[in-house]
XYZ file of C-alpha atoms in Angstrom:
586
model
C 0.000 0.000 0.000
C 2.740 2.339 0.471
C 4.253 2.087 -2.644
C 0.967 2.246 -4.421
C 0.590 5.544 -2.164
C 4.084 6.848 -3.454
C 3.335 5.743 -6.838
C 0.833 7.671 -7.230
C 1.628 10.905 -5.311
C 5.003 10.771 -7.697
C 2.894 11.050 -10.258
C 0.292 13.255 -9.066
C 3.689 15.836 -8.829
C 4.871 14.931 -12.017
C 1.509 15.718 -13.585
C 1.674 19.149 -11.307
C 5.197 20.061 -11.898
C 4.029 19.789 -15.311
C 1.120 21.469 -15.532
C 2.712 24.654 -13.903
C 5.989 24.110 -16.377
C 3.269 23.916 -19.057
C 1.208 27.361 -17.902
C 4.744 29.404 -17.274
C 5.161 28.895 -21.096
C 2.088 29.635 -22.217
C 2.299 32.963 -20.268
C 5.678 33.329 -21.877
C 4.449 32.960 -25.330
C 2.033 35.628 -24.406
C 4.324 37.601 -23.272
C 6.526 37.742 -26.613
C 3.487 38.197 -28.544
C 2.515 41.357 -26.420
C 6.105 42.651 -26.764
C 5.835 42.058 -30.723
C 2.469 43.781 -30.384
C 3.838 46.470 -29.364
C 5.917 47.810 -31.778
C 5.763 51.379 -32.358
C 6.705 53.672 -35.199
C 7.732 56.977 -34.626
C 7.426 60.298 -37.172
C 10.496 60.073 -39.282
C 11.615 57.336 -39.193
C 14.366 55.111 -41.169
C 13.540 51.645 -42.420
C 16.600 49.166 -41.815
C 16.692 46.167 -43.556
C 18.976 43.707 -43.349
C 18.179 40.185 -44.484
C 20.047 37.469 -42.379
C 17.669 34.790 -42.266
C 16.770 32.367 -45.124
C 14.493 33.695 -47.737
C 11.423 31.453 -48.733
C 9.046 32.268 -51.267
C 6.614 31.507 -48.228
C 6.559 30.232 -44.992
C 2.267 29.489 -44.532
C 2.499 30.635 -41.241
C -0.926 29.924 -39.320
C -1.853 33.507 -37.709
C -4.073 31.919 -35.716
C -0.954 29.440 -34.202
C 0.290 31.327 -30.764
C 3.138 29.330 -31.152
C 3.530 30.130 -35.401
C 7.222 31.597 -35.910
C 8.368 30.474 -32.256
C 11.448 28.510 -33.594
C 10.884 29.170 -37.240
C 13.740 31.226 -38.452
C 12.945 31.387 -42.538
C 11.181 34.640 -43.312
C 8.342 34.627 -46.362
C 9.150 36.451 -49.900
C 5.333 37.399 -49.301
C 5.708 38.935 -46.534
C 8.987 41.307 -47.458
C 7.326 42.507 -50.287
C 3.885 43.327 -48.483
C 6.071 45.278 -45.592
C 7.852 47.475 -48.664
C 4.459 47.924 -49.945
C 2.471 49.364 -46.664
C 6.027 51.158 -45.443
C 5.898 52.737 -49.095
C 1.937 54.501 -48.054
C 3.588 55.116 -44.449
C 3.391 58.586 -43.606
C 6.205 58.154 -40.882
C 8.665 55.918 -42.879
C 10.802 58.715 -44.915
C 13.406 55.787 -46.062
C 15.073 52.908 -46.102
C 18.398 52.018 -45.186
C 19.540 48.893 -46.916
C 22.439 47.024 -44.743
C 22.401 43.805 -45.879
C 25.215 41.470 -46.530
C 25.645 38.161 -47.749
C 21.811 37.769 -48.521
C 19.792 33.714 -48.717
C 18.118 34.073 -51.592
C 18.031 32.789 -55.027
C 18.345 35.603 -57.701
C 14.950 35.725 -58.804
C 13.687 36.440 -55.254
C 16.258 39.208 -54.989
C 14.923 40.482 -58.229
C 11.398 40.272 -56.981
C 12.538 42.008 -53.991
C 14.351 45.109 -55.912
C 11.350 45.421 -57.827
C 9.511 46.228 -54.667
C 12.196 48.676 -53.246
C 11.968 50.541 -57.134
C 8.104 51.248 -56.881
C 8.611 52.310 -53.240
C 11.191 55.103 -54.365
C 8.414 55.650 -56.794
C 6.819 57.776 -53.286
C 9.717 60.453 -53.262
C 11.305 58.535 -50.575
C 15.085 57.567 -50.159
C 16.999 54.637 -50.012
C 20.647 54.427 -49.203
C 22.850 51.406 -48.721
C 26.069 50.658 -46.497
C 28.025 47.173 -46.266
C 31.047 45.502 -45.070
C 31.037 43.417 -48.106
C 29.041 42.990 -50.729
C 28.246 39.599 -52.745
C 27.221 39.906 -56.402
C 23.703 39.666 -55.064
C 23.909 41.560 -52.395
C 25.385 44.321 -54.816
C 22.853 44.158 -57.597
C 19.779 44.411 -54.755
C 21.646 47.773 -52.984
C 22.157 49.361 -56.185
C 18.371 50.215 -56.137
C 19.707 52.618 -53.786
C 19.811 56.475 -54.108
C 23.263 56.182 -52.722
C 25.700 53.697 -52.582
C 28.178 52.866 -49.716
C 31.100 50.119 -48.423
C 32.887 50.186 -45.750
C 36.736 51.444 -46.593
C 38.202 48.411 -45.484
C 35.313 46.684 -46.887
C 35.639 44.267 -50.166
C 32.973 43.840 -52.728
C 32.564 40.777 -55.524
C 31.748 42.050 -59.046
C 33.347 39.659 -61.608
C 30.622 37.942 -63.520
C 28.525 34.831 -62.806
C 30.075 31.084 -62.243
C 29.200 28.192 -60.840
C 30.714 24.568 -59.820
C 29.970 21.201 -60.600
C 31.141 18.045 -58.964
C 32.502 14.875 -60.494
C 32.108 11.328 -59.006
C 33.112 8.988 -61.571
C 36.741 8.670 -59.822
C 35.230 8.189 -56.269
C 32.913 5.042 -57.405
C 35.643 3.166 -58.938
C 37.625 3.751 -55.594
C 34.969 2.643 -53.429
C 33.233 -0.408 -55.353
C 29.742 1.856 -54.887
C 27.898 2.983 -58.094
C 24.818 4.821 -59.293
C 23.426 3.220 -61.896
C 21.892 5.248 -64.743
C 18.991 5.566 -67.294
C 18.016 9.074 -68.847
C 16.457 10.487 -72.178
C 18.717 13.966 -73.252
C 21.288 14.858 -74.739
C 21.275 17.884 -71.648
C 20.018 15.877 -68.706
C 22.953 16.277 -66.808
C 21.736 15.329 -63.379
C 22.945 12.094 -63.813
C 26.308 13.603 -65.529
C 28.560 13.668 -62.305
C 28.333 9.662 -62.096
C 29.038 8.806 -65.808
C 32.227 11.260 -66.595
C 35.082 12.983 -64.904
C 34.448 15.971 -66.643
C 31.919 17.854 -68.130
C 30.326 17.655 -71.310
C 29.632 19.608 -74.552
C 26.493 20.094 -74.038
C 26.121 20.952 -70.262
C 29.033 23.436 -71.053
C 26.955 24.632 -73.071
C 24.093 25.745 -71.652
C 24.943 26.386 -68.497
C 27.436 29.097 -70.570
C 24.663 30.191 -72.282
C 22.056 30.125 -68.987
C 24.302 32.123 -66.620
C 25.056 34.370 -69.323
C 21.565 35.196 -70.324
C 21.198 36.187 -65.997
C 24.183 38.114 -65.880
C 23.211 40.359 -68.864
C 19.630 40.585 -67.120
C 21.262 41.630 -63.848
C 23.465 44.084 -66.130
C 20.793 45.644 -67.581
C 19.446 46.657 -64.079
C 22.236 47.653 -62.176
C 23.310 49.972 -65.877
C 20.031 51.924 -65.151
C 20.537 52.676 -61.664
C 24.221 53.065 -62.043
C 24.088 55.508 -64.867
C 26.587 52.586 -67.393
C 26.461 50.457 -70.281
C 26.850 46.964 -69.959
C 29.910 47.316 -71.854
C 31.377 49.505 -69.457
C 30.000 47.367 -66.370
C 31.410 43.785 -68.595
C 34.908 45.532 -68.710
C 34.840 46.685 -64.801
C 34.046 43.031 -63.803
C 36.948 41.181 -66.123
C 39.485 43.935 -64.589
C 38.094 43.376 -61.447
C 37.736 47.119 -61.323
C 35.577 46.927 -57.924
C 38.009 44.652 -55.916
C 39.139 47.381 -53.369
C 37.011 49.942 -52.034
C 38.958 52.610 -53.969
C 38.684 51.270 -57.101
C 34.896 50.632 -56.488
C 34.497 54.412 -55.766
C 36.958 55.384 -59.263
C 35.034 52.611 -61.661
C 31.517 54.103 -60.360
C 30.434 51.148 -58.712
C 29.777 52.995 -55.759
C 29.391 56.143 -54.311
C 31.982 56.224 -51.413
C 33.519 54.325 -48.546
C 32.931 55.893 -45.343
C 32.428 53.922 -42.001
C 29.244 53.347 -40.646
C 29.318 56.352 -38.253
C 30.119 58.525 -41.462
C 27.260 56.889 -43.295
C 24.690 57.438 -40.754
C 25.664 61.222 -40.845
C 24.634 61.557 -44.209
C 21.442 59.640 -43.688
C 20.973 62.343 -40.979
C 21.696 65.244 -43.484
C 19.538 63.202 -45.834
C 16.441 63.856 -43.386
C 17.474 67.399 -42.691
C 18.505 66.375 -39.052
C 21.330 67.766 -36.975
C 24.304 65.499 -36.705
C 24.143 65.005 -33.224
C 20.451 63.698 -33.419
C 19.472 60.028 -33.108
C 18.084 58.432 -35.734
C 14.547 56.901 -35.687
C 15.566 53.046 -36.797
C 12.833 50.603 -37.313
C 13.821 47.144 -37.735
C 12.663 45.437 -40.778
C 11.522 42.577 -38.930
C 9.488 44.068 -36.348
C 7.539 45.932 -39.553
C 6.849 43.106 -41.033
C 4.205 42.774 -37.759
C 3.127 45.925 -38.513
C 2.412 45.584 -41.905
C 0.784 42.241 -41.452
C -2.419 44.089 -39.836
C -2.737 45.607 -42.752
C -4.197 44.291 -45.913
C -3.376 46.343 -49.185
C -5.843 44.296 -51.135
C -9.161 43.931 -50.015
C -12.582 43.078 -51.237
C -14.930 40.064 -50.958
C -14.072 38.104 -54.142
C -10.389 36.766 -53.760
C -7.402 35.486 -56.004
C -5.890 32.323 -54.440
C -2.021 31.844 -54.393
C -1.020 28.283 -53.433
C 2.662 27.748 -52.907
C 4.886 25.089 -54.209
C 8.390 25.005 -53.443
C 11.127 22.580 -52.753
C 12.080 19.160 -54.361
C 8.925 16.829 -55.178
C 8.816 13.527 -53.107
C 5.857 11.262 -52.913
C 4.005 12.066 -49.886
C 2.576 14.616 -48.113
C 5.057 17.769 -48.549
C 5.498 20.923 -46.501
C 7.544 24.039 -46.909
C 10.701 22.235 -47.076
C 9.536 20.117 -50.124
C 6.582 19.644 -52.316
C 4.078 16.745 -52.031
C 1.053 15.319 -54.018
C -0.934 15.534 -50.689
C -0.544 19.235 -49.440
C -0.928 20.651 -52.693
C -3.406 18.793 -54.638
C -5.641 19.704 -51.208
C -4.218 23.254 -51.745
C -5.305 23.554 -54.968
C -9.249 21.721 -54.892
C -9.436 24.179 -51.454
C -9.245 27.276 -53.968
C -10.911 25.769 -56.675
C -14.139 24.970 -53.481
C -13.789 28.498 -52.140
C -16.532 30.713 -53.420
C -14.896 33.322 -52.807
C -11.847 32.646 -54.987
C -12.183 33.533 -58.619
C -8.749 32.690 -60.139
C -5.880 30.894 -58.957
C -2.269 31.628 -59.340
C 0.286 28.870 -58.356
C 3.670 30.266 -57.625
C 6.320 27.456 -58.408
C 9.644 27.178 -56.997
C 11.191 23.979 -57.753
C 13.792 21.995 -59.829
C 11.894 18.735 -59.895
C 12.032 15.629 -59.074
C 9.542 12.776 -58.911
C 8.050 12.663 -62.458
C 5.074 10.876 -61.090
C 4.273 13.069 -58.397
C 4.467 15.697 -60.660
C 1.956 14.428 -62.966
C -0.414 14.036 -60.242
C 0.013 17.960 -59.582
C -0.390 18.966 -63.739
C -3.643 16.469 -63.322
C -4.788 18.801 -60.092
C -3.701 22.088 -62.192
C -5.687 20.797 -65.135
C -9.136 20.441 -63.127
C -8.858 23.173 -61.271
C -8.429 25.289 -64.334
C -11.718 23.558 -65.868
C -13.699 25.619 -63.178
C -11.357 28.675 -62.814
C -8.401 30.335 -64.809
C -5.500 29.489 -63.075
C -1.665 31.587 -63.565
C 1.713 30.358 -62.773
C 4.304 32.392 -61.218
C 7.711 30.775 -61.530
C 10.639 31.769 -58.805
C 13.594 31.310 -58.358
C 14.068 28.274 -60.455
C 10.696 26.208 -61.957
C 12.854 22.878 -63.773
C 11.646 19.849 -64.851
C 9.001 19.081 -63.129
C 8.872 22.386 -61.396
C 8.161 23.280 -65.081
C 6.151 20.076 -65.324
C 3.567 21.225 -62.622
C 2.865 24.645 -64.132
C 2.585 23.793 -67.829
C -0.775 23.003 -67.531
C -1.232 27.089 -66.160
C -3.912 29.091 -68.981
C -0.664 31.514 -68.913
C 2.895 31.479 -67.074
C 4.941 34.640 -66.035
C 8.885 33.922 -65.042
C 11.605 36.621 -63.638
C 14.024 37.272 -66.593
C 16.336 35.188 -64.009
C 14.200 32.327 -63.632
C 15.893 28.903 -64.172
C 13.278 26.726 -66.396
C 12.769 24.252 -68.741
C 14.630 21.270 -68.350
C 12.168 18.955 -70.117
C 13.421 15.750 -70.003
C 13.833 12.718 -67.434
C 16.024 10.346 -66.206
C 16.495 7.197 -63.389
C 19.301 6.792 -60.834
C 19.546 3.509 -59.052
C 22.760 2.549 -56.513
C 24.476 0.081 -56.911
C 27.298 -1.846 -54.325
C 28.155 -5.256 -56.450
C 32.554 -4.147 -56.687
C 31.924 -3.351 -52.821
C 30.613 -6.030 -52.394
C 33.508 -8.255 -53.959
C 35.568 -6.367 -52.213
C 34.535 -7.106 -48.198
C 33.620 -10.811 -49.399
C 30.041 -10.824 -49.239
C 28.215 -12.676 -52.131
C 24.541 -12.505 -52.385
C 22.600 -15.058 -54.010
C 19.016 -14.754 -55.860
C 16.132 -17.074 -55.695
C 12.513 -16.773 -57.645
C 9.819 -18.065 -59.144
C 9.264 -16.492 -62.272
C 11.719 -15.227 -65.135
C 11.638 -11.577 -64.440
C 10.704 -11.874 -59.930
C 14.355 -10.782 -59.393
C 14.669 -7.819 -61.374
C 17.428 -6.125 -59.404
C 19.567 -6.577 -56.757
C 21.957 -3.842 -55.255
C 24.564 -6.652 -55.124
C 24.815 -8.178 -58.244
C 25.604 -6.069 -61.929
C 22.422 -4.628 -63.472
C 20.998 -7.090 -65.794
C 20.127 -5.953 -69.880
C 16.522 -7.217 -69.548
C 15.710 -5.094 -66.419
C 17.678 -1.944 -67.671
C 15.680 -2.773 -70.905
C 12.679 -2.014 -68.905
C 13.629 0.840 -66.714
C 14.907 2.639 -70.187
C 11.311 1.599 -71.404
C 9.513 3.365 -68.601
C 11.814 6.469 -68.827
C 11.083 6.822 -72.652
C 7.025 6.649 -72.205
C 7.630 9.366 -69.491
C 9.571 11.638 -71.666
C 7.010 10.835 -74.331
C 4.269 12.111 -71.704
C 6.154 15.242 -70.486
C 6.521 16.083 -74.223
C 2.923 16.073 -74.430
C 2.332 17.751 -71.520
C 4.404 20.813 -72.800
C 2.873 20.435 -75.980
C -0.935 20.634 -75.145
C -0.317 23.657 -72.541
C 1.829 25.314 -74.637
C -0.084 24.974 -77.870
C 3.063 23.631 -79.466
C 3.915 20.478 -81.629
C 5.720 17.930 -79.711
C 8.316 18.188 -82.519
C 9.075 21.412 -81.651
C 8.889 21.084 -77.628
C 11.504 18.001 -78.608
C 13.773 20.426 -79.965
C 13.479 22.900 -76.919
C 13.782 19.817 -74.496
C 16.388 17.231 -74.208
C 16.749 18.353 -70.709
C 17.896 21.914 -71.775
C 17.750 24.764 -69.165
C 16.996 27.916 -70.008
C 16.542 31.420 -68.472
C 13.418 33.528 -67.987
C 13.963 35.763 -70.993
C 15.090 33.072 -73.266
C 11.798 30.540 -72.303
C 10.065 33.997 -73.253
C 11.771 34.129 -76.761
C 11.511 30.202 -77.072
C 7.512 30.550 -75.943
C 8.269 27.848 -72.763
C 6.365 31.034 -70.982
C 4.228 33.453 -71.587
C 5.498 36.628 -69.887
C 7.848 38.463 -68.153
C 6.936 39.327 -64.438
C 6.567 39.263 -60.617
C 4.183 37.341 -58.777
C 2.172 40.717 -58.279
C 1.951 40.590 -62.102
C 0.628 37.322 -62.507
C -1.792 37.932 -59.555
C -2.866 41.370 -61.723
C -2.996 38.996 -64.890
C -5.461 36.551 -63.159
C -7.475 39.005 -61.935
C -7.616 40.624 -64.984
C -8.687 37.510 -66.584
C -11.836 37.386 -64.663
C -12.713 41.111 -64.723
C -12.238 41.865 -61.013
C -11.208 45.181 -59.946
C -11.012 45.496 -55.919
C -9.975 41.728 -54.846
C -8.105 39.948 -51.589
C -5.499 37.284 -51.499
C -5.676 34.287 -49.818
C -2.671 31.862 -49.768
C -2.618 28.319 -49.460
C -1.553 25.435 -47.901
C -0.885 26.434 -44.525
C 2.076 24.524 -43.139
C 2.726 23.143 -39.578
C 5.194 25.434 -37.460
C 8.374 23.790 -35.934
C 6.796 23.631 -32.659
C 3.397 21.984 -33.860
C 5.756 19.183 -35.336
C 7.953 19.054 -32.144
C 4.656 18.120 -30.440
C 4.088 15.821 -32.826
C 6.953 13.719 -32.812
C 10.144 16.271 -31.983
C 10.950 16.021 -35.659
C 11.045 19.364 -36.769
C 13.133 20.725 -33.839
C 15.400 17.436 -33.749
C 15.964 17.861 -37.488
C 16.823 21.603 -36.888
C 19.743 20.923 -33.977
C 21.161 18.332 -35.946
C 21.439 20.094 -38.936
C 23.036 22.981 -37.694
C 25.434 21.087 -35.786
C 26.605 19.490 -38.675
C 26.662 22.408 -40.800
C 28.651 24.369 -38.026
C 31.401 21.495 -37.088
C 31.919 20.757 -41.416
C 31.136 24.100 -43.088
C 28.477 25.740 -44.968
C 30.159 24.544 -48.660
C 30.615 20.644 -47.414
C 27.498 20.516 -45.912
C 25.477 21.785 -48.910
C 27.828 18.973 -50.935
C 26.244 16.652 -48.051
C 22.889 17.264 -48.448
C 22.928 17.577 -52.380
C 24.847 13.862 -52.329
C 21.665 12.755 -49.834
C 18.724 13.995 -51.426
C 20.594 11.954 -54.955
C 20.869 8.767 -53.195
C 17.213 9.120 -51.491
C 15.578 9.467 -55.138
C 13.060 6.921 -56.206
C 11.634 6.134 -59.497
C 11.641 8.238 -62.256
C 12.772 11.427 -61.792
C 12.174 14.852 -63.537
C 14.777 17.289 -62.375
C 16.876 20.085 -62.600
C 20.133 18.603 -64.497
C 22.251 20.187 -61.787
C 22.752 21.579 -58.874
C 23.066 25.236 -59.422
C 24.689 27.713 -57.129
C 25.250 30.434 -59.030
C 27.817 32.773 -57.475
C-alpha cells in the first residue's frame, strides 16, 4: 500500500510540476506576442533592412498558431514585399536604409525584392545602402539605392557569374559503390557527375549560355541605376575594377567608402537632421508585424495563391519540399472556395519525382476547368517544377528564372565491386523469369535496364505532351526545346516555354484581370505546420533543426550543402524529372 501511495503521489507531482511548467510557457508565449504587439513607429523614421535569415518564397504561417514563428527562423518572400508595400503609403517611414550582406536568396527572389524597393522610391522617398562586403547579389539588390556605400576596409565581388559542378566517376571506382543510370537527353545532366570525370559539350553549353543570359539581365538593371552600359559594367568586372574599395568608388560602382558612423551622418543630413540627433531606426523585422495588420488588397471576391516550393517527393510535402498531398488539397481548397475567382500557383522547384508531378499537372488541369488558373515561376521552376505549371492558362517567369529542363532520367545505386571487395556474395532465388529484377549486389541485368529505359522513354514521351498541349506547341518542336535543356526567364520567353515576363504581383494582376475583377483579396494556401506543432508531434522538426546545424557548423556551410545535395541523390526513387544540376550560381 505504500508504494501504491508513493506511486501515485510521484505522479500526481509529475503531472503538477508539469502542468505549472506547461502554464509558465504559455504565459511566456504571451508575453513575446505582447512585446511584438507592441511595436511602435515613430514620425520620421528610417527603415533598416537587413536580411540574415533564409528567404522562402513563403513560410504558410498559421496567424491563428500562438506558437507560429516560435522557432521558425525562414522569413516569407510574401511577406517582405507586403512590408515594402504598406512602409511605401507610411506617412512616418521617410526611407530605407539597406544594410544587408551576404543575402539567402536565389536571384529571382532578390529580383522580386528590388522590384519592390523601385516602386517604393516611386513615393519620393530615399533609399541608401552601407556594407562591409558585398556579394554579387547583395550588390545588384543595394544598387536600387539612391546612394551607394562600403565600408573602406570593406571588399565587394563584381566579376561575372560562375558556378561549380562536382565529379564522381573517380570516387565510385575507388569505393566499389555505383549509381546506376537511365536518362532520355542529350542535356540531362543530373545524372552527368556519375558517368564522366568531366563535363560535357552540351552541359558546357548551356549552363554558358544560362548564366550568361542572368548576368546580362542583372546588367541591364544595375546599368540603369548606375548611370553605365553593360559594356562599361562587362569591362569593370573582367578587370576586377571593384576589388578594393577605392577602385569601387573610381570605376563608379559605388558612391563612397565611409564607415558606418560617417554613413549614418549623411542619412541624418539626408532627413534634414542635426548630426548630433538620433536616428529613428525601425527594424525590418518588427515591420513586417506591422504591416501584417494591414491588408493592401481587399474586397470580398479573392485570387488564391497556393505555394509550391522545394524538391517533389511522394508524400505529403510541406515548406521544405513539395508533395502530391498538401498541394493537390491546396489547390481543390481554392478551386471549393466561393470566394476565390482565379488561382495563381507560384512554383519554386527543380523537380524531381516525375510521377508526383503528374499528379500535380492532373490537379492544375481540373482546377483550371472551373477557374483560370496563372503560374508564377521563382527562383528556379525545372523539370518538373516546369512540369507542374505547364498546364497554367498563362505562365509569367523573372528574366532570371531557371526553367525548362524537359526531359527525365532514373538513378539507381548500386554496391556489387563493394561487395567483392569485403567478401560478401549474395545469391538470388525466384519463381518467375523476371521476380528478381534487381539486386543492389549483383551487376544490373540488360533485360531489367531494358525495362527501366522503357519506362523512362514513355515518361519523356508524356512530359513532351504535356508541354505540348499547354503550350499549344507540336511535340516536334517542344523536342527540340527539351532534351533536358535549361533555359533562363527571358530566353523561355523568346523560345515561348512562358508566356510573360513578371513578378508574382503581375501574374496575380494577370489573373485578376482575366476574370474582370477590380477590388480583390489574397488568400494563400496550404498552410504549413510550425516547428513547434511538429515538435509536439513527434520532436521532428526541432530534432531535425539541432542536428542540422550542428553538422553544418562542425563541417562548413560549402561541405554541408555537398552533403545534403549527395543525400537527397541517393534518397531518389523512381523516375525522376529534375533540374540537371545543382546550381549555385555565385
Amino acid at each position: 500500500m505504500n508504494f501504491l501511495r508513493n506511486l501515485l503521489a510521484a505522479i500526481l507531482g509529475c503531472l503538477v510540476a508539469f502542468g505549472i511548467l506547461l502554464g509558465m510557457f504559455f504565459i511566456f508565449v504571451a508575453l513575446v506576442g505582447s512585446a511584438e504587439d507592441g511595436v511602435v513607429v515613430k514620425d520620421s523614421s528610417v527603415l533598416e533592412l537587413s536580411f540574415t535569415e533564409p528567404i522562402k518564397d513563403y513560410v504558410g504561417k498559421d496567424e491563428t498558431d500562438p506558437f507560429a514563428g516560435l522557432w521558425d527562423e525562414e522569413v516569407g518572400l510574401d511577406d517582405i514585399l507586403h512590408a515594402i508595400k504598406v512602409a511605401k503609403a507610411d506617412d512616418k517611414i521617410k526611407g530605407i536604409s539597406l544594410t544587408t550582406g551576404f543575402i539567402q536568396a536565389g536571384l529571382a527572389q532578390v529580383q522580386e525584392i528590388r522590384k519592390a524597393l523601385l516602386d517604393f522610391k516611386s513615393s519620393e522617398k530615399f533609399i541608401y545602402a552601407h556594407s562591409d562586403f558585398y556579394t554579387q547579389k547583395d550588390y545588384y539588390l543595394a544598387t536600387v539605392a539612391d546612394e551607394l556605400y562600403l565600408n573602406p576596409v570593406g571588399a565587394m565581388d563584381f566579376k561575372g557569374l560562375a558556378t561549380e559542378v562536382l565529379y564522381y566517376k573517380d570516387l565510385q571506382e575507388k569505393t566499389g559503390v555505383k549509381m546506376e543510370v537511365i536518362r532520355h537527353g542529350k542535356y540531362k545532366s543530373a545524372v552527368e557527375p556519375f558517368l564522366a570525370n568531366k563535363m560535357s559539350p552540351e552541359n558546357r553549353t548551356q549552363i554558358k549560355e544560362l548564366i550568361t543570359s542572368i548576368w546580362d539581365a542583372m546588367l541591364g538593371e544595375i546599368g540603369t541605376s548606375r548611370g553605365m552600359s553593360g559594356q562599361r559594367l562587362n569591362m569593370i568586372a573582367d578587370t576586377l575594377g571593384g576589388r578594393t574599395p577605392e577602385y569601387a568608388v573610381k570605376s563608379g560602382l559605388i558612391d563612397g567608402k565611409v564607415y558606418f558612423d560617417e554613413y549614418e551622418v549623411l542619412l541624418k543630413n539626408r532627413m534634414g537632421m542635426d548630426e548630433n540627433g538620433e536616428l529613428n531606426y525601425v527594424d525590418f523585422q518588427d515591420y513586417i508585424k506591422v504591416a501584417s495588420k494591414k491588408r493592401l488588397l481587399k474586397g470580398k471576391d479573392k485570387i488564391a495563391v497556393v505555394y509550391a516550393q522545394g524538391e517533389i517527393y511522394y508524400g505529403e510535402g510541406g515548406k521544405e519540399f513539395i508533395g502530391q498531398g498538401l498541394l493537390t488539397r491546396a489547390l481543390q481548397k481554392a478551386v471549393e472556395n466561393e470566394n476565390v475567382k482565379a488561382i495563381v500557383m507560384r512554383v519554386n522547384s527543380p523537380g524531381g519525382s516525375a510521377l508526383v508531378s503528374d499528379i500535380i499537372w492532373r490537379e492544375v488541369e481540373l482546377a483550371k476547368k472551373v477557374k483560370p488558373v496563372v503560374v508564377s515561376f521563382g527562383n528556379v521552376a525545372a523539370s518538373g517544377g516546369y512540369y507542374i505549371g505547364v498546364a497554367g492558362d498563362k505562365i509569367f517567369a523573372e528574366p532570371t528564372t531557371i526553367t525548362g529542363s524537359i526531359g527525365v532520367f532514373g538513378t539507381i545505386p548500386n554496391v556489387n565491386e563493394l561487395a567483392g571487395n569485403i567478401g560478401i556474395n549474395a545469391e538470388q532465388v525466384g519463381t518467375n523469369k523476371n521476380s528478381i529484377d534487381y539486386s543492389l549486389f549483383e551487376p544490373m541485368s540488360d533485360s531489367f535496364r531494358s525495362v527501366v529505359q522503357e519506362g523512362i522513354e514513355d515518361t519523356y514521351e508524356t512530359f513532351l505532351e504535356r508541354v505540348a498541349a499547354g503550350r499549344n506547341m507540336t511535340i516536334a518542336a517542344v523536342d527540340s526545346l527539351a532534351q533536358g535543356r535549361v533555359w533562363s526567364g527571358v530566353d523561355a520567353k523568346e523560345n515561348g516555354l512562358i508566356d510573360e515576363l513578371g513578378s508574382l504581383d503581375d501574374a496575380i494582376a494577370a489573373a485578376a484581370e482575366m476574370v474582370e475583377l477590380d477590388s480583390y483579396g489574397v488568400r494563400k494556401y496550404p498552410k504549413y505546420k510550425s516547428d513547434f506543432e511538429r515538435l509536439m508531434e513527434d520532436l521532428g522538426g526541432a530534432k531535425s533543426k539541432i542536428g542540422e546545424a550542428l553538422i553544418q557548423e562542425e563541417i562548413g556551410a560549402e561541405a554541408y550543402q555537398f552533403l545534403k545535395e549527395f543525400k537527397q541523390i541517393t534518397k531518389q526513387k523512381g523516375i525522376q524529372a529534375k533540374m540537371p544540376f545543382s546550381l549555385n550560381i555565385k
